[in-house]
Structures are given as C-alpha cells and as structure tokens.
PDB file of C-alpha atoms in Angstrom:
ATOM      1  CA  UNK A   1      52.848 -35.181 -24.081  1.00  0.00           C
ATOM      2  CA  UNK A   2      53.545 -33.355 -20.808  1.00  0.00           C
ATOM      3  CA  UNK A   3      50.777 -33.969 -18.011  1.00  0.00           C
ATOM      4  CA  UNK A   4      50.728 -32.266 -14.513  1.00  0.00           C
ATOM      5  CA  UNK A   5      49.561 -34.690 -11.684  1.00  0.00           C
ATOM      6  CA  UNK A   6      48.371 -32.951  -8.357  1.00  0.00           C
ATOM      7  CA  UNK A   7      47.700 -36.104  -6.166  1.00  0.00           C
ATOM      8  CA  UNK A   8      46.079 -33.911  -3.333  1.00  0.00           C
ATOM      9  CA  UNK A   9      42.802 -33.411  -3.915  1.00  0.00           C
ATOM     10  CA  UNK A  10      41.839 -32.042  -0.504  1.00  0.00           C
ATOM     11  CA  UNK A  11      44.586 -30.673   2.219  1.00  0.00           C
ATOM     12  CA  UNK A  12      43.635 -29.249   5.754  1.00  0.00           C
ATOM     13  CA  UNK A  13      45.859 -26.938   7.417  1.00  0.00           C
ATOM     14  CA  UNK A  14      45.706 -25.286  10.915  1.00  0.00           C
ATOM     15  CA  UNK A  15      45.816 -21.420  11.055  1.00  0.00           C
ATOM     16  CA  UNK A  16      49.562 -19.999  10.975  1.00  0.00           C
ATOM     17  CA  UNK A  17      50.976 -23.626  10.637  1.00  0.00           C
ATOM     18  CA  UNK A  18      52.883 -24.839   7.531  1.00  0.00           C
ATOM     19  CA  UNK A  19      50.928 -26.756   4.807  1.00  0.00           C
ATOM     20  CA  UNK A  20      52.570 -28.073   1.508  1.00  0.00           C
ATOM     21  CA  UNK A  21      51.788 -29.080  -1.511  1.00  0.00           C
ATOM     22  CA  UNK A  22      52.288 -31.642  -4.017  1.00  0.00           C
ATOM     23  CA  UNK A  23      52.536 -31.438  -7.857  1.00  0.00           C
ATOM     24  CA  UNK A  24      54.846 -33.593 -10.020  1.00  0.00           C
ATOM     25  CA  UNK A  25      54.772 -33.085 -14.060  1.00  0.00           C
ATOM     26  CA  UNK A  26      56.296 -35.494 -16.933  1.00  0.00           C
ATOM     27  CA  UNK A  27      57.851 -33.796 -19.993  1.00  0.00           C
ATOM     28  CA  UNK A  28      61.007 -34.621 -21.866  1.00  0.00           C
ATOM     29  CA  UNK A  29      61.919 -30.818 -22.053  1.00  0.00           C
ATOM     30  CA  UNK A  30      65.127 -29.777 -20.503  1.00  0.00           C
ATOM     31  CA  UNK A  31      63.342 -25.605 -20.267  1.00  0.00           C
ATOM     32  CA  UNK A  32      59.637 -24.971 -19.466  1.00  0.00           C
ATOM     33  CA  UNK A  33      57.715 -22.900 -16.614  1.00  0.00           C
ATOM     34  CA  UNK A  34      56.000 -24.267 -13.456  1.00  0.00           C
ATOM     35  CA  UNK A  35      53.541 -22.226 -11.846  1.00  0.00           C
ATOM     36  CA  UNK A  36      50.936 -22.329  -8.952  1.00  0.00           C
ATOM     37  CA  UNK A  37      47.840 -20.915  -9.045  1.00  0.00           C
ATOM     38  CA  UNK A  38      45.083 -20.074  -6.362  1.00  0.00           C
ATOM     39  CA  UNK A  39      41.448 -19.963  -7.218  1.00  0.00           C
ATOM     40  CA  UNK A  40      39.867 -18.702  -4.016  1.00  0.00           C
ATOM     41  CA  UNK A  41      35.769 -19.004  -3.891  1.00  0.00           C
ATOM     42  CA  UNK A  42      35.400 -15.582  -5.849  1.00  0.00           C
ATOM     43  CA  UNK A  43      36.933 -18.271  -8.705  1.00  0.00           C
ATOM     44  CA  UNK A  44      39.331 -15.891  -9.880  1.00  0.00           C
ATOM     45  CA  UNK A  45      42.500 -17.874 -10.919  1.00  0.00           C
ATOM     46  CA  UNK A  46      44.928 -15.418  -9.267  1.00  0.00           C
ATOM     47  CA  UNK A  47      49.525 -16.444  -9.617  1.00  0.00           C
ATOM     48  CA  UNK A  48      51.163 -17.490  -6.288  1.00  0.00           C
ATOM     49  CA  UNK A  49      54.161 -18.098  -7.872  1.00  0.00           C
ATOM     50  CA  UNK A  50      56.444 -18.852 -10.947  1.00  0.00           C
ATOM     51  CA  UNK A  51      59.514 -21.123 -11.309  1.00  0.00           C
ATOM     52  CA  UNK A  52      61.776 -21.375 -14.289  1.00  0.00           C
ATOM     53  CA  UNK A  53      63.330 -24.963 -15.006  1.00  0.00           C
ATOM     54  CA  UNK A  54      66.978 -23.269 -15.815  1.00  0.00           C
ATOM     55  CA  UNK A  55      67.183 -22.076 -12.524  1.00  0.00           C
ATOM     56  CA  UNK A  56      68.071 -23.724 -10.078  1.00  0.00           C
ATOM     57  CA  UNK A  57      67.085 -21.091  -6.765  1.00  0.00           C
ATOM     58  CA  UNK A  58      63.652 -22.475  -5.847  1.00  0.00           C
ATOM     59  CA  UNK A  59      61.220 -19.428  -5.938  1.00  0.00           C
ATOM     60  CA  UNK A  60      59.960 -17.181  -3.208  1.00  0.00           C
ATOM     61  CA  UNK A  61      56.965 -15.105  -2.520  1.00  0.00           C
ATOM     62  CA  UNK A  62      56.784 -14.151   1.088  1.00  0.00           C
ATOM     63  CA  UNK A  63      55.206 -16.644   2.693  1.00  0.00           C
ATOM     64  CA  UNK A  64      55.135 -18.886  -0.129  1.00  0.00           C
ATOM     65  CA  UNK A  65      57.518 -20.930  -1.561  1.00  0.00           C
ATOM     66  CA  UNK A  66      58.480 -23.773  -3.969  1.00  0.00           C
ATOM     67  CA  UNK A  67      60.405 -26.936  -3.679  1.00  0.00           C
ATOM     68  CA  UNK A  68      61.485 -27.783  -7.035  1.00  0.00           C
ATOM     69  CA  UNK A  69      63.506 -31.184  -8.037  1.00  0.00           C
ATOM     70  CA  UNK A  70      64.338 -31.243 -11.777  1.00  0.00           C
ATOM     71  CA  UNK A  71      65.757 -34.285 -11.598  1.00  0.00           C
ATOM     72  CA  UNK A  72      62.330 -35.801  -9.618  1.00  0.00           C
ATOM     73  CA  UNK A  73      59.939 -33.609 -11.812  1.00  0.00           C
ATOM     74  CA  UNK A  74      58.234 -31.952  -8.757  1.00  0.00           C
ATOM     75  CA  UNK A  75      57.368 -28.885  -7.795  1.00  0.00           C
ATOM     76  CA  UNK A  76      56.032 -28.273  -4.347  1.00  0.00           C
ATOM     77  CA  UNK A  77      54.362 -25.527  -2.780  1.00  0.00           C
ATOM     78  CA  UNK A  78      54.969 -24.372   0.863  1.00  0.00           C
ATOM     79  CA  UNK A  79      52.533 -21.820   2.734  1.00  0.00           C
ATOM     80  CA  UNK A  80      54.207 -20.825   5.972  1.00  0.00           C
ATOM     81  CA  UNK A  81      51.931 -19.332   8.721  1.00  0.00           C
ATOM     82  CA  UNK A  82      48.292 -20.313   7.007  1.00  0.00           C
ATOM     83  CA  UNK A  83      45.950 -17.768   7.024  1.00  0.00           C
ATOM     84  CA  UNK A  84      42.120 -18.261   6.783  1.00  0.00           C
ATOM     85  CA  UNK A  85      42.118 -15.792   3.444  1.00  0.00           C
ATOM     86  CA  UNK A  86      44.584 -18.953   2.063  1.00  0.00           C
ATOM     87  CA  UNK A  87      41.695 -20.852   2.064  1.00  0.00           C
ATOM     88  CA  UNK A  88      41.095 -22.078  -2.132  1.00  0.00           C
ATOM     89  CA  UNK A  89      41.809 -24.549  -4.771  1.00  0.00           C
ATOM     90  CA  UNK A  90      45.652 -24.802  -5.629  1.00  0.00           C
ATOM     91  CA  UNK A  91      46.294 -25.561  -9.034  1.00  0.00           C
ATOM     92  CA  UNK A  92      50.052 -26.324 -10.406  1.00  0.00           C
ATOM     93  CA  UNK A  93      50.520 -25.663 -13.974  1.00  0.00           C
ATOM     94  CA  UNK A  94      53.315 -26.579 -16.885  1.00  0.00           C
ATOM     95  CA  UNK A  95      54.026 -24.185 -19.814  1.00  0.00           C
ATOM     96  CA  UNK A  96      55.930 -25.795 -22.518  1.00  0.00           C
ATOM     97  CA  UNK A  97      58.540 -23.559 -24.078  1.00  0.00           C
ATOM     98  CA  UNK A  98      58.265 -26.561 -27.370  1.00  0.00           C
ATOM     99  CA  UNK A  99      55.892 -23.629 -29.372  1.00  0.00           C
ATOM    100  CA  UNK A 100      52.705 -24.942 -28.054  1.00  0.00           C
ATOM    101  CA  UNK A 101      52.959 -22.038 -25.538  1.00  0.00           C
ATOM    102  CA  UNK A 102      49.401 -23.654 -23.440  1.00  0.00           C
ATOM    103  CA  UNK A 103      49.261 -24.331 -19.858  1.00  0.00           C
ATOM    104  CA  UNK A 104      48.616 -27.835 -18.314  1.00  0.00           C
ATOM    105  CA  UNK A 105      47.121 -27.905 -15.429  1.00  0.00           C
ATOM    106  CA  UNK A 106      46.884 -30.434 -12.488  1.00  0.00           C
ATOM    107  CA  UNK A 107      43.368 -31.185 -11.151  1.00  0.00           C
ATOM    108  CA  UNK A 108      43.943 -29.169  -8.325  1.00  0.00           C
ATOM    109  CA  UNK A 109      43.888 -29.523  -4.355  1.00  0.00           C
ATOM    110  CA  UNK A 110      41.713 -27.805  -2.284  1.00  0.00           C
ATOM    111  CA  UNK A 111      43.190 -26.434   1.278  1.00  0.00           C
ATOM    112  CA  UNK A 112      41.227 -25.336   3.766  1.00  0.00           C
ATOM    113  CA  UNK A 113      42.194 -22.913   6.388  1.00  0.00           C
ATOM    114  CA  UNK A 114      40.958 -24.302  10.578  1.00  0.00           C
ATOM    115  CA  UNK A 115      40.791 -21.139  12.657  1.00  0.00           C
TER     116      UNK A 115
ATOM    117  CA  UNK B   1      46.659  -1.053 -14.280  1.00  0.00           C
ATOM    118  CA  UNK B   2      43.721  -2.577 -14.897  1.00  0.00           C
ATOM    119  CA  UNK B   3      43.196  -6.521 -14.498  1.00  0.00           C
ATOM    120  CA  UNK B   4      41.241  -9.227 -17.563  1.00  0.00           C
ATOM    121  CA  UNK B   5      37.421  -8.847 -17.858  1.00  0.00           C
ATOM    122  CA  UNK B   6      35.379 -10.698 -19.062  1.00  0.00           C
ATOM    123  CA  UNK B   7      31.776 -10.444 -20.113  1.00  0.00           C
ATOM    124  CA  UNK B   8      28.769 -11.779 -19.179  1.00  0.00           C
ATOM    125  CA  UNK B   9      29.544 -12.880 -16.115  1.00  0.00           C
ATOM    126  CA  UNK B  10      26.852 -14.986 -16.200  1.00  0.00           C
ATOM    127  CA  UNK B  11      24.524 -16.994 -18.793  1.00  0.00           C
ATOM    128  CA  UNK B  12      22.119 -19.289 -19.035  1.00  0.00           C
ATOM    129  CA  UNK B  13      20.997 -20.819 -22.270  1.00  0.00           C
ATOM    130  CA  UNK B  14      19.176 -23.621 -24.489  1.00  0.00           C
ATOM    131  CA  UNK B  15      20.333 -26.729 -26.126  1.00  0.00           C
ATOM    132  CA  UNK B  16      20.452 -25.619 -29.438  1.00  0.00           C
ATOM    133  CA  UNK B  17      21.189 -22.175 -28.739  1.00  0.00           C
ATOM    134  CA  UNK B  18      24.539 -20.481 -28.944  1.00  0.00           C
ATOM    135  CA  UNK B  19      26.544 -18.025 -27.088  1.00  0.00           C
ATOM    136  CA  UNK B  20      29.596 -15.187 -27.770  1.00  0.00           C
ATOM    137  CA  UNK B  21      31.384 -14.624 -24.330  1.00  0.00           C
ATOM    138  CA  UNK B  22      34.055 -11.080 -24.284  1.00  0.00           C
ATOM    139  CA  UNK B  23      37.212 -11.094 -22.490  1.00  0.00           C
ATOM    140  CA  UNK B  24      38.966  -7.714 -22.337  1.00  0.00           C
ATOM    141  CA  UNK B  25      42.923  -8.260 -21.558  1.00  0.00           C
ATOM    142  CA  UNK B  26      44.998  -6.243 -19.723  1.00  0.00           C
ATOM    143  CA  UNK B  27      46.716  -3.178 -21.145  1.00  0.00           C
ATOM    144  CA  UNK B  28      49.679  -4.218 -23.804  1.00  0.00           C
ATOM    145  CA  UNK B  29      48.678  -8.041 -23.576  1.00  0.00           C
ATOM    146  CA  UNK B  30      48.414  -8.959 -26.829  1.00  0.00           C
ATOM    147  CA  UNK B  31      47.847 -13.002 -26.103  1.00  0.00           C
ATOM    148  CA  UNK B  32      44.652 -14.306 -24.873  1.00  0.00           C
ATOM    149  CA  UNK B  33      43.962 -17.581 -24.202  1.00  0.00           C
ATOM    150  CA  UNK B  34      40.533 -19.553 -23.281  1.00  0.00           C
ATOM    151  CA  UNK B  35      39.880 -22.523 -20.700  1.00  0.00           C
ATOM    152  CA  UNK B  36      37.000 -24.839 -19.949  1.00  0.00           C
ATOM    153  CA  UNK B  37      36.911 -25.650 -16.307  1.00  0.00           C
ATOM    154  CA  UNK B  38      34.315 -28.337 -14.784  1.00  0.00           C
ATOM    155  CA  UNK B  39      34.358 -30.119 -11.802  1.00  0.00           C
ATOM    156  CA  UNK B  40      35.222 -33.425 -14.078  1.00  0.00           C
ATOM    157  CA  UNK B  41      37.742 -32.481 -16.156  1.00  0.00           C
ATOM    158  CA  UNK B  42      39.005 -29.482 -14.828  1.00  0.00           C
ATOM    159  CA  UNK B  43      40.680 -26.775 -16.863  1.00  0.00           C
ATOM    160  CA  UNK B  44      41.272 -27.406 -20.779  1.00  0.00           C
ATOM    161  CA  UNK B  45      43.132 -25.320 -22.951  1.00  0.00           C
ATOM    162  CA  UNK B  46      40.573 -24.253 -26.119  1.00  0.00           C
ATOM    163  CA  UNK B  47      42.962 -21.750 -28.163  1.00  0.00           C
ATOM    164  CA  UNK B  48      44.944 -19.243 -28.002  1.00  0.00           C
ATOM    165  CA  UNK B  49      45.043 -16.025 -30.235  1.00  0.00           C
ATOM    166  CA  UNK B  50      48.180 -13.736 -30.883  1.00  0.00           C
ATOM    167  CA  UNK B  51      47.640 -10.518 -32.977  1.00  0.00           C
ATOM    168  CA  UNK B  52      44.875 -11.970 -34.204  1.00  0.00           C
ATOM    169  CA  UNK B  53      45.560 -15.267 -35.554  1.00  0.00           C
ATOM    170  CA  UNK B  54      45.116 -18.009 -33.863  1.00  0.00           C
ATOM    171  CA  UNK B  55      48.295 -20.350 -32.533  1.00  0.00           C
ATOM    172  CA  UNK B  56      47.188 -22.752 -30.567  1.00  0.00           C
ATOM    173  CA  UNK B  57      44.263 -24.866 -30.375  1.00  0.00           C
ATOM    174  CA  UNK B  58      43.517 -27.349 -27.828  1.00  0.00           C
ATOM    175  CA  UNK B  59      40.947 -30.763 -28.504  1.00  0.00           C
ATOM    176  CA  UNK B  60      37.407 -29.590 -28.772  1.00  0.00           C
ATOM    177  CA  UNK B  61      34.902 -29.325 -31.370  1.00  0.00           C
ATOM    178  CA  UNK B  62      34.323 -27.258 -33.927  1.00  0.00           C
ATOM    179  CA  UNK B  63      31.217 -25.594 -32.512  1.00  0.00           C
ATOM    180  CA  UNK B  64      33.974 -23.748 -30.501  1.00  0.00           C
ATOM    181  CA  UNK B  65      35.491 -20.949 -32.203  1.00  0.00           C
ATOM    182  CA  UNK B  66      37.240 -17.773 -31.015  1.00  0.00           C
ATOM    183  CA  UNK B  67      38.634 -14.128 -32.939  1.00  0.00           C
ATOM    184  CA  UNK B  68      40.777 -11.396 -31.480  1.00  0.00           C
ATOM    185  CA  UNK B  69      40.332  -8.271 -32.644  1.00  0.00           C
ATOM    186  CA  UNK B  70      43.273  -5.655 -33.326  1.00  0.00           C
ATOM    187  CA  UNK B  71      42.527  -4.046 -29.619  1.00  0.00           C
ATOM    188  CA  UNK B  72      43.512  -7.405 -28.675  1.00  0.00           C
ATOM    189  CA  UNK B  73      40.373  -8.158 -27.459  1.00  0.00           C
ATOM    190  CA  UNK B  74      38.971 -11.416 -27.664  1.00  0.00           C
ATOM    191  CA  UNK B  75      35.808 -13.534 -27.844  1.00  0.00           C
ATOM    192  CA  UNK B  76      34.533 -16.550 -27.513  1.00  0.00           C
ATOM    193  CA  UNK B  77      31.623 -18.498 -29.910  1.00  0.00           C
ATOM    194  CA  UNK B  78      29.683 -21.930 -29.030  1.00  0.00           C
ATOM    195  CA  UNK B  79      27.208 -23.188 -31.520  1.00  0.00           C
ATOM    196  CA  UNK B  80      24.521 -25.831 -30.689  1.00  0.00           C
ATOM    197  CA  UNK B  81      24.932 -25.598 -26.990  1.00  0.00           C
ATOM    198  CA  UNK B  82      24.820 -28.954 -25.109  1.00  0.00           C
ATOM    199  CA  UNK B  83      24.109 -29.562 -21.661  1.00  0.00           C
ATOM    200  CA  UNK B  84      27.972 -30.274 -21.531  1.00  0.00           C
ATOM    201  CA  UNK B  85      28.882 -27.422 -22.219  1.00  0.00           C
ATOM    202  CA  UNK B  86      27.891 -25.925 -18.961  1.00  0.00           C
ATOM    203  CA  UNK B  87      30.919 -24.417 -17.629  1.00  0.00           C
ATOM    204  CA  UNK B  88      33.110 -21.689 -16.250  1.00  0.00           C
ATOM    205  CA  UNK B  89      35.100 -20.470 -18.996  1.00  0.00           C
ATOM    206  CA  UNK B  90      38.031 -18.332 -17.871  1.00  0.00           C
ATOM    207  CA  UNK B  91      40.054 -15.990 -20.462  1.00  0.00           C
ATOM    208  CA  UNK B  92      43.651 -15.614 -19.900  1.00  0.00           C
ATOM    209  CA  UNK B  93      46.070 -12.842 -21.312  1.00  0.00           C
ATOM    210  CA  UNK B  94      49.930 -12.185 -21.274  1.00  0.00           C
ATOM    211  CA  UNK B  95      52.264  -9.618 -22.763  1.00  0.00           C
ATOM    212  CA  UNK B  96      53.861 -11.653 -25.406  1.00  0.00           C
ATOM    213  CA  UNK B  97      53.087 -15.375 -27.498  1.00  0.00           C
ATOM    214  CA  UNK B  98      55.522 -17.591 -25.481  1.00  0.00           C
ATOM    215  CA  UNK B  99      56.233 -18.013 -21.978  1.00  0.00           C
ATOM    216  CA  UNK B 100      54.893 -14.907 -20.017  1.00  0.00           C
ATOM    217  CA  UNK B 101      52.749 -15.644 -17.006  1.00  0.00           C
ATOM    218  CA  UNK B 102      49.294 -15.717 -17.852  1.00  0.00           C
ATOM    219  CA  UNK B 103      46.941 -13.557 -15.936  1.00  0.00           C
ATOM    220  CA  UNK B 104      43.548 -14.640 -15.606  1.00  0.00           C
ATOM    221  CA  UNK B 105      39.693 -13.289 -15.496  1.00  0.00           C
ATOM    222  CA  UNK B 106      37.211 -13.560 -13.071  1.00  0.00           C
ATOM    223  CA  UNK B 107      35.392 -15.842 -15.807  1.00  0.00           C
ATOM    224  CA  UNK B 108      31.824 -16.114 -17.118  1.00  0.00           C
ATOM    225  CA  UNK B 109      29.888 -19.150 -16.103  1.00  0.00           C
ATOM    226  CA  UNK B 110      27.500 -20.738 -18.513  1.00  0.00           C
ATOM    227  CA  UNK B 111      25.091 -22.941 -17.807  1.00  0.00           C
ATOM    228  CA  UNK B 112      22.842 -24.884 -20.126  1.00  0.00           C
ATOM    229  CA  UNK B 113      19.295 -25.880 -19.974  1.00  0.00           C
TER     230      UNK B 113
END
C-alpha cells in the first residue's frame, strides 16, 4: 500500500525568505500524481501544485515549486519570497493511477509566516 | 466558474442521532469524493462516487454511506453518531474517474455531543 510521510509537522519561515518542504511517499508504481495542497485557516483545501511521475521537469507555479526525485520517492515543495497570506497547513498527497483513483495524504506541516 | 459547496457548513448533533451533509461539485465534475479530517488522524478517504455508483471506498463503517445523484451531486449519511465522529468532512470533485486534480470544498464541520 502506498503511504505519504510529511515529517514536518511545524516549519517557520521569515517573510520573503525561502522555506521548503518535505514529503517522501512509498509505492511500487512506476506512474501516479503528487500534489501539494494548502489549507489556510478559512480550512479550505485549495492546489499549490501538481507533478506527474512520467515527467521528469519538476513543476512550477510562480513562486512555488517542486523538487521531485523518482528514484528517492520525494517530492519537495519550495516557496520563494514567503508571504504572510502563505501562512497554512501544507499537505502532500499521492494519487494512484492502480484504479483505486483516492488520494493519500501526508499528515501535513504547518508553516507559519514571521513578518 | 463556480467552485464545490457544500452544505451545512456547520452541525452539531447527538450520540445516537444521524446526519446527511450536501456537497455541490463544480460544473461538468462528475466525481466526488468524501474525507474525514481530525487533528489525529488527519484526512481519510470514505468513497468516491462516479455517475452515480460508487468506486471506491475507503475503511470505515457501515454507518457511513454516500449517493450521487444524476446532477452529480452528492451526499453524505452517518447513522448512530458517536462522539468520534466529530469532524470536518471535506467533499472533493474532479472532471473525470481517474487522475484529474481534485478540487476541494470549504467543508462542513460536525461536531457531536
């Protein structure tokens, strides 16, 4: 069974420095979907970004971006120049492509934002 | 377009009781999928429902039961609450049943007396 192991559970970060982090997953699938997830205080689970295992390009969303090593099974998550509104629980996430088609999440790091 | 809702946003029940929570997906999602989240063990997978039959399930009781209807919306049923059961439940929907992104609602929180 695939599990998704965020071993963060609390990250600080000054504002506009550079925070990442960490999520590693087990699976013996060669083609699944990683994902991270922010769930702000409003608790609406909201996509920061999407990675697909066949490709190798690690993913981009302005300032946020992956780190992801097949070969290590981990998927990071950089935020480049913090803001406060980054403040939330991050939570990575594995979707098998097996035809289970449910997402496993990690238990999720908190970051919070210094002014 | 406009984003998942979900319905009540907030409950409070009975042991004993039992509750039917809404989630209304997003225009042309036709999968919808429900989570538990608690502080202690986080966000679980309950089932997932694709033109409405269900295709997943994940590992919780039978007191938990879900339907889609053909609008695609879905709901949610617990029977004989239990002060465990106190929860956020979030509703999820994508496009397709495979590996779309999910997009999520704001949730309904439940809490149990």
């Amino acid at each position: 069974a695939q599990t998704v192991t965020q071993s963060q559970p609390e990250m600080s970060v000054q504002e506009a420095e550079t925070v990442t982090l960490s999520c590693t997953y087990d699976t013996s699938e060669s083609d699944y979907y990683l994902f991270w997830y922010k769930q702000p205080p409003s608790r609406q689970m909201i996509l920061v970004i999407r990675q697909e295992a066949y490709k190798q390009q690690n993913a981009t969303e302005n300032r946020f971006s992956v780190n992801f090593q097949k070969a290590a099974k981990s998927f990071s998550l950089k935020i480049s120049d913090s803001q406060l509104g980054d403040a939330a629980m991050y939570f990575c996430a594995y979707d098998t492509t097996s035809g289970t088609y449910k997402y496993i999440f990690g238990t999720g790091t908190r970051l919070k934002v210094l002014a | 377009k406009a984003g998942v809702t979900q319905t009540p946003r907030y409950l409070i029940k009975t042991r004993g009781q039992q509750v039917t929570l809404s989630c209304s997906p997003i225009s042309g999602h036709r999968s919808v999928s429900w989570y538990q989240q608690t502080p202690g063990q986080g966000l679980q997978f309950l089932f997932e429902y694709f033109s409405e039959t269900q295709r997943n399930k994940g590992n919780f009781p039978g007191r938990f039961s879900g339907r889609q209807f053909s609008n695609s919306r879905s709901e949610m049923n617990v029977s004989t609450l239990e002060l465990g059961d106190s929860a956020l439940y979030l509703c999820a929907t994508r496009q397709g049943f495979g590996t779309d992104t999910q997009y999520f609602g704001p949730g309904t929180r439940l809490t149990v007396l």
